[in-house]
Amino acid sequence: MVTVLLVAAALPATANAEELWFPVELPLDSYADTWGAPRGGGRSHEGTDILAPQMRRVYAAASGEIIKALGEDCQDGQVCSSYYLAVAGDDGRGYFYVHLNNDTPGRPDGCDGLGGVAGAFSPRLVEQLEDVGTLAGTRVVRGEHIGWQGSSGNAACGVDQLHFEIWSDHDWGSTGKINPYQELVDAEAAGRTGDGATGGDEPSVVRDAGDDRIGTAIALSRTAHADASGVVLVPAEDYVPALVAAPLAALHHSPVLLVPSNAPPPDALVDEVRRLGATSATAVGDIDAAALEALVYTTGIEQVQSIRADGPTELSVAVADAVVAGGGDPDHIVVAPVDLGDGSRGWPDALMASTLAAYRQAPVLLATADGLTNDVKRHIEGSGPSTADVVGGTAVIAETVVDDLRAAEILTRRLAGADRLGTGLAVTAAILDGPFGAAASVLHVATAADYPDALAAGPAMAAQGSVLVLADPSGDNLSVLDWVGARADSIDVIHAIGGRLALPDETVSALAAGATGSR
């Protein structure tokens, strides 16, 4: 299959250059005008070196088509010395991104050259490479994440930098090169920084996915977090721990990562914890002690806290206590549904509730269709919140829950729609209308048919200031299409969460087509 990237047709080479996008994630260390400075072998410097830590994101400075991706043929476990991307810009110029990362993230064993293509190129480009075998001919969009900062090639070990060049042509600068320094200064001053892929009538589409739910959580972590001092670990086999842990992770600027509850942690999970530089972990739910010990041993985590309980509602109370004790919002609660008999019901609303709770850094408390359990009632009485959001309709959370909260003089709002898609949109609207600084410019979409791929979405949304909608891979998604169409002018990038079996390209493409607007 071909990865979906929806952009306008290429402009002719004579088109005026669009304003440059700053190509490295902020904050960075430094860059200076070293154009013409002497280099070895009688050469002179023909670019700008942008110094920033390893694994900072590298962005496309302009829209165009990849000419060559050095290192794309590097195999897993193979030492590879150099990675770069050369792009033929739609504006007729060429753009050269050199010294992309080639080492294991975090460099636990120094400059080992074992980072592989996943450590050099963005997740979308890696997926494209897996699909078609080469990145040559792949389009990139201005502001799109394309790679990772590093020190490959002839850069000194660990002196992480992007050597950035602008060519006057598409032929490797055969007709001359342009000093990029002033354009970089102007881009940074104008705020053309960070994730901001635009460039066509339709938004670009990026897929955040791994081989399984564990890999997809890792992909979300990489997209949302350049680093993190701590991680929140949850069992991969159960949706409740991940969803109630979302505000705890957001509170501490940590990702939620999924762990096999009774098996050794996969190498990709170990690599991600190392990349983040995490030294502490909070395990929520039933994760086998041996599995935790294995992860601690292989990653260098120094401190582990475990939060366990006998059942889902009890676990939500235990995590709520930790959220409030850690500095979360004590005056608000988010009530989400849980079906103690049928795990297939209620989770879509609970997923959206966890996203809202992550933004609010407020506890998620679980309620059954019949009402609040005694342990949840006792927590509410003891904590004394003044406001509450109840997420889901009366089919999953009884009206008696709202009545009980209001009887306790808690200002209560029910967020619900005609179906799970409508409830998701109601929650997303509440996030966009709230004081969180969230925007729909980066829109995430997850399947409404099953929960595994989106378990870690809540804290990832809060970390990026983005929002989430649900889509039915077998339905018409009319309500979501209407919502997207009404906000078409503001949506620049759509992130599809999970693989194509869970969320087909056709579903995502329909949303992208609905976001054409009047750009």
mmCIF file of C-alpha atoms in Angstrom, residues 182-444:
data_model
loop_
_atom_site.group_PDB
_atom_site.id
_atom_site.type_symbol
_atom_site.label_atom_id
_atom_site.label_comp_id
_atom_site.label_asym_id
_atom_site.label_seq_id
_atom_site.Cartn_x
_atom_site.Cartn_y
_atom_site.Cartn_z
ATOM 1 C CA GLN A 182 18.779 35.169 7.171
ATOM 2 C CA GLU A 183 15.811 33.094 6.036
ATOM 3 C CA LEU A 184 16.230 30.966 9.157
ATOM 4 C CA VAL A 185 16.329 34.041 11.375
ATOM 5 C CA ASP A 186 13.204 35.402 9.701
ATOM 6 C CA ALA A 187 11.360 32.078 10.044
ATOM 7 C CA GLU A 188 12.130 31.805 13.745
ATOM 8 C CA ALA A 189 11.166 35.444 14.385
ATOM 9 C CA ALA A 190 7.871 35.006 12.517
ATOM 10 C CA GLY A 191 6.971 31.899 14.507
ATOM 11 C CA ARG A 192 7.143 29.539 11.539
ATOM 12 C CA THR A 193 8.330 26.778 13.842
ATOM 13 C CA GLY A 194 7.240 23.396 15.156
ATOM 14 C CA ASP A 195 4.776 20.985 13.566
ATOM 15 C CA GLY A 196 2.905 22.938 10.942
ATOM 16 C CA ALA A 197 2.559 20.934 7.770
ATOM 17 C CA THR A 198 0.538 22.856 5.215
ATOM 18 C CA GLY A 199 0.886 23.375 1.538
ATOM 19 C CA GLY A 200 -2.248 22.279 -0.275
ATOM 20 C CA ASP A 201 -6.017 22.402 -0.469
ATOM 21 C CA GLU A 202 -6.152 19.222 1.583
ATOM 22 C CA PRO A 203 -4.240 18.665 4.820
ATOM 23 C CA SER A 204 -1.386 16.214 4.905
ATOM 24 C CA VAL A 205 -2.078 12.867 6.509
ATOM 25 C CA VAL A 206 0.429 11.225 8.831
ATOM 26 C CA ARG A 207 -0.076 7.791 10.334
ATOM 27 C CA ASP A 208 1.032 7.193 13.937
ATOM 28 C CA ALA A 209 1.209 3.423 14.090
ATOM 29 C CA GLY A 210 3.296 0.465 15.128
ATOM 30 C CA ASP A 211 3.085 -3.253 14.517
ATOM 31 C CA ASP A 212 0.657 -3.596 17.425
ATOM 32 C CA ARG A 213 -0.951 -1.538 20.195
ATOM 33 C CA ILE A 214 2.386 -1.342 22.029
ATOM 34 C CA GLY A 215 4.081 0.027 18.914
ATOM 35 C CA THR A 216 1.303 2.532 18.290
ATOM 36 C CA ALA A 217 1.647 3.892 21.833
ATOM 37 C CA ILE A 218 5.371 4.270 21.150
ATOM 38 C CA ALA A 219 4.616 6.124 17.909
ATOM 39 C CA LEU A 220 2.345 8.534 19.802
ATOM 40 C CA SER A 221 5.049 9.050 22.415
ATOM 41 C CA ARG A 222 7.633 9.892 19.768
ATOM 42 C CA THR A 223 5.295 12.348 18.113
ATOM 43 C CA ALA A 224 4.339 14.088 21.357
ATOM 44 C CA HIS A 225 7.484 13.975 23.500
ATOM 45 C CA ALA A 226 11.044 14.927 22.656
ATOM 46 C CA ASP A 227 12.004 13.726 26.123
ATOM 47 C CA ALA A 228 10.403 12.942 29.477
ATOM 48 C CA SER A 229 11.760 12.434 32.960
ATOM 49 C CA GLY A 230 9.121 9.814 33.696
ATOM 50 C CA VAL A 231 6.765 7.401 31.970
ATOM 51 C CA VAL A 232 3.406 5.895 32.904
ATOM 52 C CA LEU A 233 3.233 2.162 32.234
ATOM 53 C CA VAL A 234 -0.041 0.270 31.806
ATOM 54 C CA PRO A 235 -0.895 -3.322 30.848
ATOM 55 C CA ALA A 236 -1.429 -3.691 27.124
ATOM 56 C CA GLU A 237 -4.291 -6.138 27.549
ATOM 57 C CA ASP A 238 -6.771 -3.854 29.358
ATOM 58 C CA TYR A 239 -8.192 -0.470 28.397
ATOM 59 C CA VAL A 240 -9.146 0.792 31.867
ATOM 60 C CA PRO A 241 -5.642 1.459 33.291
ATOM 61 C CA ALA A 242 -4.546 3.464 30.253
ATOM 62 C CA LEU A 243 -7.631 5.658 30.264
ATOM 63 C CA VAL A 244 -7.712 6.445 33.982
ATOM 64 C CA ALA A 245 -3.933 7.071 33.884
ATOM 65 C CA ALA A 246 -4.198 9.741 31.170
ATOM 66 C CA PRO A 247 -4.447 12.781 33.493
ATOM 67 C CA LEU A 248 -1.640 11.441 35.692
ATOM 68 C CA ALA A 249 0.635 11.188 32.651
ATOM 69 C CA ALA A 250 -0.370 14.638 31.395
ATOM 70 C CA LEU A 251 0.227 16.145 34.833
ATOM 71 C CA HIS A 252 3.831 14.970 34.779
ATOM 72 C CA HIS A 253 4.391 15.605 31.040
ATOM 73 C CA SER A 254 4.821 11.884 30.487
ATOM 74 C CA PRO A 255 3.591 9.481 27.823
ATOM 75 C CA VAL A 256 1.479 6.426 28.519
ATOM 76 C CA LEU A 257 3.326 3.333 27.310
ATOM 77 C CA LEU A 258 1.816 -0.133 27.040
ATOM 78 C CA VAL A 259 3.616 -3.099 28.583
ATOM 79 C CA PRO A 260 2.934 -6.830 28.179
ATOM 80 C CA SER A 261 1.643 -7.729 31.625
ATOM 81 C CA ASN A 262 3.300 -11.162 31.778
ATOM 82 C CA ALA A 263 6.136 -11.054 29.255
ATOM 83 C CA PRO A 264 9.493 -9.308 28.833
ATOM 84 C CA PRO A 265 9.266 -5.771 27.411
ATOM 85 C CA PRO A 266 9.853 -5.647 23.642
ATOM 86 C CA ASP A 267 13.019 -3.993 22.372
ATOM 87 C CA ALA A 268 11.049 -1.102 20.853
ATOM 88 C CA LEU A 269 9.624 -0.239 24.270
ATOM 89 C CA VAL A 270 13.067 -0.345 25.870
ATOM 90 C CA ASP A 271 14.419 1.893 23.111
ATOM 91 C CA GLU A 272 11.624 4.423 23.609
ATOM 92 C CA VAL A 273 12.160 4.700 27.355
ATOM 93 C CA ARG A 274 15.860 5.241 26.679
ATOM 94 C CA ARG A 275 15.135 7.845 23.998
ATOM 95 C CA LEU A 276 12.961 9.782 26.403
ATOM 96 C CA GLY A 277 15.679 9.714 29.052
ATOM 97 C CA ALA A 278 13.144 8.660 31.688
ATOM 98 C CA THR A 279 14.436 7.880 35.169
ATOM 99 C CA SER A 280 11.106 7.182 36.890
ATOM 100 C CA ALA A 281 8.012 5.162 36.086
ATOM 101 C CA THR A 282 4.497 4.834 37.449
ATOM 102 C CA ALA A 283 2.873 1.472 36.775
ATOM 103 C CA VAL A 284 -0.926 1.605 36.746
ATOM 104 C CA GLY A 285 -2.826 -1.671 36.842
ATOM 105 C CA ASP A 286 -1.716 -5.283 37.036
ATOM 106 C CA ILE A 287 1.730 -5.581 35.487
ATOM 107 C CA ASP A 288 3.756 -8.602 36.542
ATOM 108 C CA ALA A 289 6.617 -7.711 38.887
ATOM 109 C CA ALA A 290 9.099 -9.634 36.754
ATOM 110 C CA ALA A 291 8.057 -7.689 33.654
ATOM 111 C CA LEU A 292 8.561 -4.411 35.518
ATOM 112 C CA GLU A 293 11.933 -5.538 36.825
ATOM 113 C CA ALA A 294 13.033 -6.447 33.310
ATOM 114 C CA LEU A 295 12.076 -3.008 32.033
ATOM 115 C CA VAL A 296 13.853 -1.267 34.896
ATOM 116 C CA TYR A 297 16.969 -3.372 34.363
ATOM 117 C CA THR A 298 17.157 -2.689 30.626
ATOM 118 C CA THR A 299 16.361 1.045 30.677
ATOM 119 C CA GLY A 300 18.053 2.414 33.772
ATOM 120 C CA ILE A 301 14.827 3.586 35.407
ATOM 121 C CA GLU A 302 15.718 4.448 38.985
ATOM 122 C CA GLN A 303 12.326 4.762 40.672
ATOM 123 C CA VAL A 304 9.066 2.855 40.184
ATOM 124 C CA GLN A 305 5.685 3.531 41.790
ATOM 125 C CA SER A 306 2.828 1.051 41.397
ATOM 126 C CA ILE A 307 -0.891 1.826 41.591
ATOM 127 C CA ARG A 308 -3.120 -1.245 41.753
ATOM 128 C CA ALA A 309 -6.664 -2.010 42.852
ATOM 129 C CA ASP A 310 -9.139 -4.873 42.896
ATOM 130 C CA GLY A 311 -11.382 -3.618 40.101
ATOM 131 C CA PRO A 312 -11.896 -0.882 37.481
ATOM 132 C CA THR A 313 -13.799 1.591 39.660
ATOM 133 C CA GLU A 314 -11.409 1.023 42.552
ATOM 134 C CA LEU A 315 -8.467 1.639 40.214
ATOM 135 C CA SER A 316 -10.007 4.891 39.009
ATOM 136 C CA VAL A 317 -10.238 6.039 42.636
ATOM 137 C CA ALA A 318 -6.634 5.071 43.382
ATOM 138 C CA VAL A 319 -5.342 6.956 40.347
ATOM 139 C CA ALA A 320 -7.602 9.920 41.153
ATOM 140 C CA ASP A 321 -5.966 10.127 44.572
ATOM 141 C CA ALA A 322 -2.542 10.162 42.899
ATOM 142 C CA VAL A 323 -3.614 12.882 40.452
ATOM 143 C CA VAL A 324 -4.813 15.180 43.222
ATOM 144 C CA ALA A 325 -1.818 14.413 45.438
ATOM 145 C CA GLY A 326 0.488 15.202 42.523
ATOM 146 C CA GLY A 327 -0.944 18.669 41.966
ATOM 147 C CA GLY A 328 -3.832 17.916 39.629
ATOM 148 C CA ASP A 329 -7.123 19.810 39.650
ATOM 149 C CA PRO A 330 -8.921 18.929 42.917
ATOM 150 C CA ASP A 331 -12.026 20.900 42.021
ATOM 151 C CA HIS A 332 -13.067 18.965 38.917
ATOM 152 C CA ILE A 333 -13.792 15.359 38.013
ATOM 153 C CA VAL A 334 -14.459 13.654 34.699
ATOM 154 C CA VAL A 335 -16.903 10.754 34.971
ATOM 155 C CA ALA A 336 -16.514 8.060 32.320
ATOM 156 C CA PRO A 337 -18.470 4.870 31.685
ATOM 157 C CA VAL A 338 -17.281 1.350 32.374
ATOM 158 C CA ASP A 339 -19.220 -1.814 31.612
ATOM 159 C CA LEU A 340 -18.244 -4.411 34.178
ATOM 160 C CA GLY A 341 -19.924 -7.168 32.192
ATOM 161 C CA ASP A 342 -19.240 -6.293 28.548
ATOM 162 C CA GLY A 343 -15.925 -4.581 27.845
ATOM 163 C CA SER A 344 -17.041 -3.687 24.328
ATOM 164 C CA ARG A 345 -19.468 -1.040 25.586
ATOM 165 C CA GLY A 346 -18.599 2.351 26.959
ATOM 166 C CA TRP A 347 -14.902 2.430 26.094
ATOM 167 C CA PRO A 348 -15.226 4.984 23.214
ATOM 168 C CA ASP A 349 -16.779 7.492 25.613
ATOM 169 C CA ALA A 350 -14.173 6.618 28.252
ATOM 170 C CA LEU A 351 -11.408 7.201 25.709
ATOM 171 C CA MET A 352 -12.715 10.670 24.935
ATOM 172 C CA ALA A 353 -13.192 11.353 28.645
ATOM 173 C CA SER A 354 -9.533 10.499 29.248
ATOM 174 C CA THR A 355 -8.502 13.062 26.643
ATOM 175 C CA LEU A 356 -10.553 15.771 28.361
ATOM 176 C CA ALA A 357 -9.157 14.722 31.741
ATOM 177 C CA ALA A 358 -5.612 14.907 30.383
ATOM 178 C CA TYR A 359 -6.195 18.498 29.313
ATOM 179 C CA ARG A 360 -7.788 19.395 32.637
ATOM 180 C CA GLN A 361 -5.266 17.353 34.658
ATOM 181 C CA ALA A 362 -8.304 16.222 36.608
ATOM 182 C CA PRO A 363 -9.229 12.720 37.801
ATOM 183 C CA VAL A 364 -11.197 10.228 35.722
ATOM 184 C CA LEU A 365 -13.756 8.370 37.832
ATOM 185 C CA LEU A 366 -15.656 5.413 36.418
ATOM 186 C CA ALA A 367 -19.406 4.884 36.623
ATOM 187 C CA THR A 368 -21.525 1.948 35.540
ATOM 188 C CA ALA A 369 -24.765 2.198 33.613
ATOM 189 C CA ASP A 370 -26.572 1.816 36.949
ATOM 190 C CA GLY A 371 -24.768 4.575 38.818
ATOM 191 C CA LEU A 372 -21.784 5.391 40.986
ATOM 192 C CA THR A 373 -20.246 2.623 43.065
ATOM 193 C CA ASN A 374 -19.765 3.171 46.782
ATOM 194 C CA ASP A 375 -15.993 3.585 46.492
ATOM 195 C CA VAL A 376 -16.408 6.318 43.882
ATOM 196 C CA LYS A 377 -19.053 8.037 46.013
ATOM 197 C CA ARG A 378 -16.732 8.000 49.013
ATOM 198 C CA HIS A 379 -13.936 9.538 46.956
ATOM 199 C CA ILE A 380 -16.203 12.321 45.715
ATOM 200 C CA GLU A 381 -17.429 13.046 49.235
ATOM 201 C CA GLY A 382 -13.869 13.177 50.508
ATOM 202 C CA SER A 383 -12.345 15.253 47.718
ATOM 203 C CA GLY A 384 -15.223 17.717 47.367
ATOM 204 C CA PRO A 385 -15.035 18.729 43.684
ATOM 205 C CA SER A 386 -17.112 21.707 42.626
ATOM 206 C CA THR A 387 -17.574 20.815 38.929
ATOM 207 C CA ALA A 388 -17.922 17.627 36.901
ATOM 208 C CA ASP A 389 -18.156 16.463 33.310
ATOM 209 C CA VAL A 390 -20.114 13.267 32.693
ATOM 210 C CA VAL A 391 -19.103 11.779 29.351
ATOM 211 C CA GLY A 392 -21.583 9.544 27.547
ATOM 212 C CA GLY A 393 -25.322 9.200 27.126
ATOM 213 C CA THR A 394 -27.833 7.547 29.426
ATOM 214 C CA ALA A 395 -27.253 4.168 27.759
ATOM 215 C CA VAL A 396 -23.813 3.984 29.387
ATOM 216 C CA ILE A 397 -24.161 6.334 32.400
ATOM 217 C CA ALA A 398 -27.532 6.572 34.122
ATOM 218 C CA GLU A 399 -29.162 9.947 34.707
ATOM 219 C CA THR A 400 -29.060 9.121 38.411
ATOM 220 C CA VAL A 401 -25.301 9.812 38.258
ATOM 221 C CA VAL A 402 -25.950 13.380 37.159
ATOM 222 C CA ASP A 403 -28.708 13.692 39.760
ATOM 223 C CA ASP A 404 -26.419 12.461 42.540
ATOM 224 C CA LEU A 405 -23.651 14.875 41.585
ATOM 225 C CA ARG A 406 -26.001 17.827 41.425
ATOM 226 C CA ALA A 407 -27.556 16.831 44.738
ATOM 227 C CA ALA A 408 -24.046 17.138 46.184
ATOM 228 C CA GLU A 409 -23.974 20.718 44.829
ATOM 229 C CA ILE A 410 -21.489 19.812 42.091
ATOM 230 C CA LEU A 411 -22.042 21.828 38.913
ATOM 231 C CA THR A 412 -22.419 19.010 36.392
ATOM 232 C CA ARG A 413 -22.387 18.941 32.598
ATOM 233 C CA ARG A 414 -23.186 15.880 30.487
ATOM 234 C CA LEU A 415 -21.217 15.640 27.240
ATOM 235 C CA ALA A 416 -23.020 13.279 24.897
ATOM 236 C CA GLY A 417 -24.157 12.834 21.327
ATOM 237 C CA ALA A 418 -26.497 10.598 19.405
ATOM 238 C CA ASP A 419 -23.792 7.912 19.182
ATOM 239 C CA ARG A 420 -20.149 7.372 20.096
ATOM 240 C CA LEU A 421 -19.024 9.636 17.258
ATOM 241 C CA GLY A 422 -21.313 12.403 18.456
ATOM 242 C CA THR A 423 -20.123 12.038 22.032
ATOM 243 C CA GLY A 424 -16.550 12.260 20.802
ATOM 244 C CA LEU A 425 -17.332 15.487 18.979
ATOM 245 C CA ALA A 426 -19.024 16.919 22.078
ATOM 246 C CA VAL A 427 -15.891 16.256 24.126
ATOM 247 C CA THR A 428 -13.620 17.700 21.452
ATOM 248 C CA ALA A 429 -15.777 20.829 21.291
ATOM 249 C CA ALA A 430 -15.471 21.197 25.068
ATOM 250 C CA ILE A 431 -11.683 20.966 24.799
ATOM 251 C CA LEU A 432 -11.518 23.531 22.005
ATOM 252 C CA ASP A 433 -13.832 25.871 23.918
ATOM 253 C CA GLY A 434 -11.889 25.473 27.153
ATOM 254 C CA PRO A 435 -8.925 27.458 28.482
ATOM 255 C CA PHE A 436 -6.361 24.916 27.308
ATOM 256 C CA GLY A 437 -4.937 26.483 24.165
ATOM 257 C CA ALA A 438 -6.004 23.473 22.100
ATOM 258 C CA ALA A 439 -6.454 23.814 18.347
ATOM 259 C CA ALA A 440 -7.748 21.673 15.498
ATOM 260 C CA SER A 441 -4.814 22.544 13.224
ATOM 261 C CA VAL A 442 -3.347 19.151 14.122
ATOM 262 C CA LEU A 443 -6.257 16.713 14.202
ATOM 263 C CA HIS A 444 -5.950 13.120 15.370
#
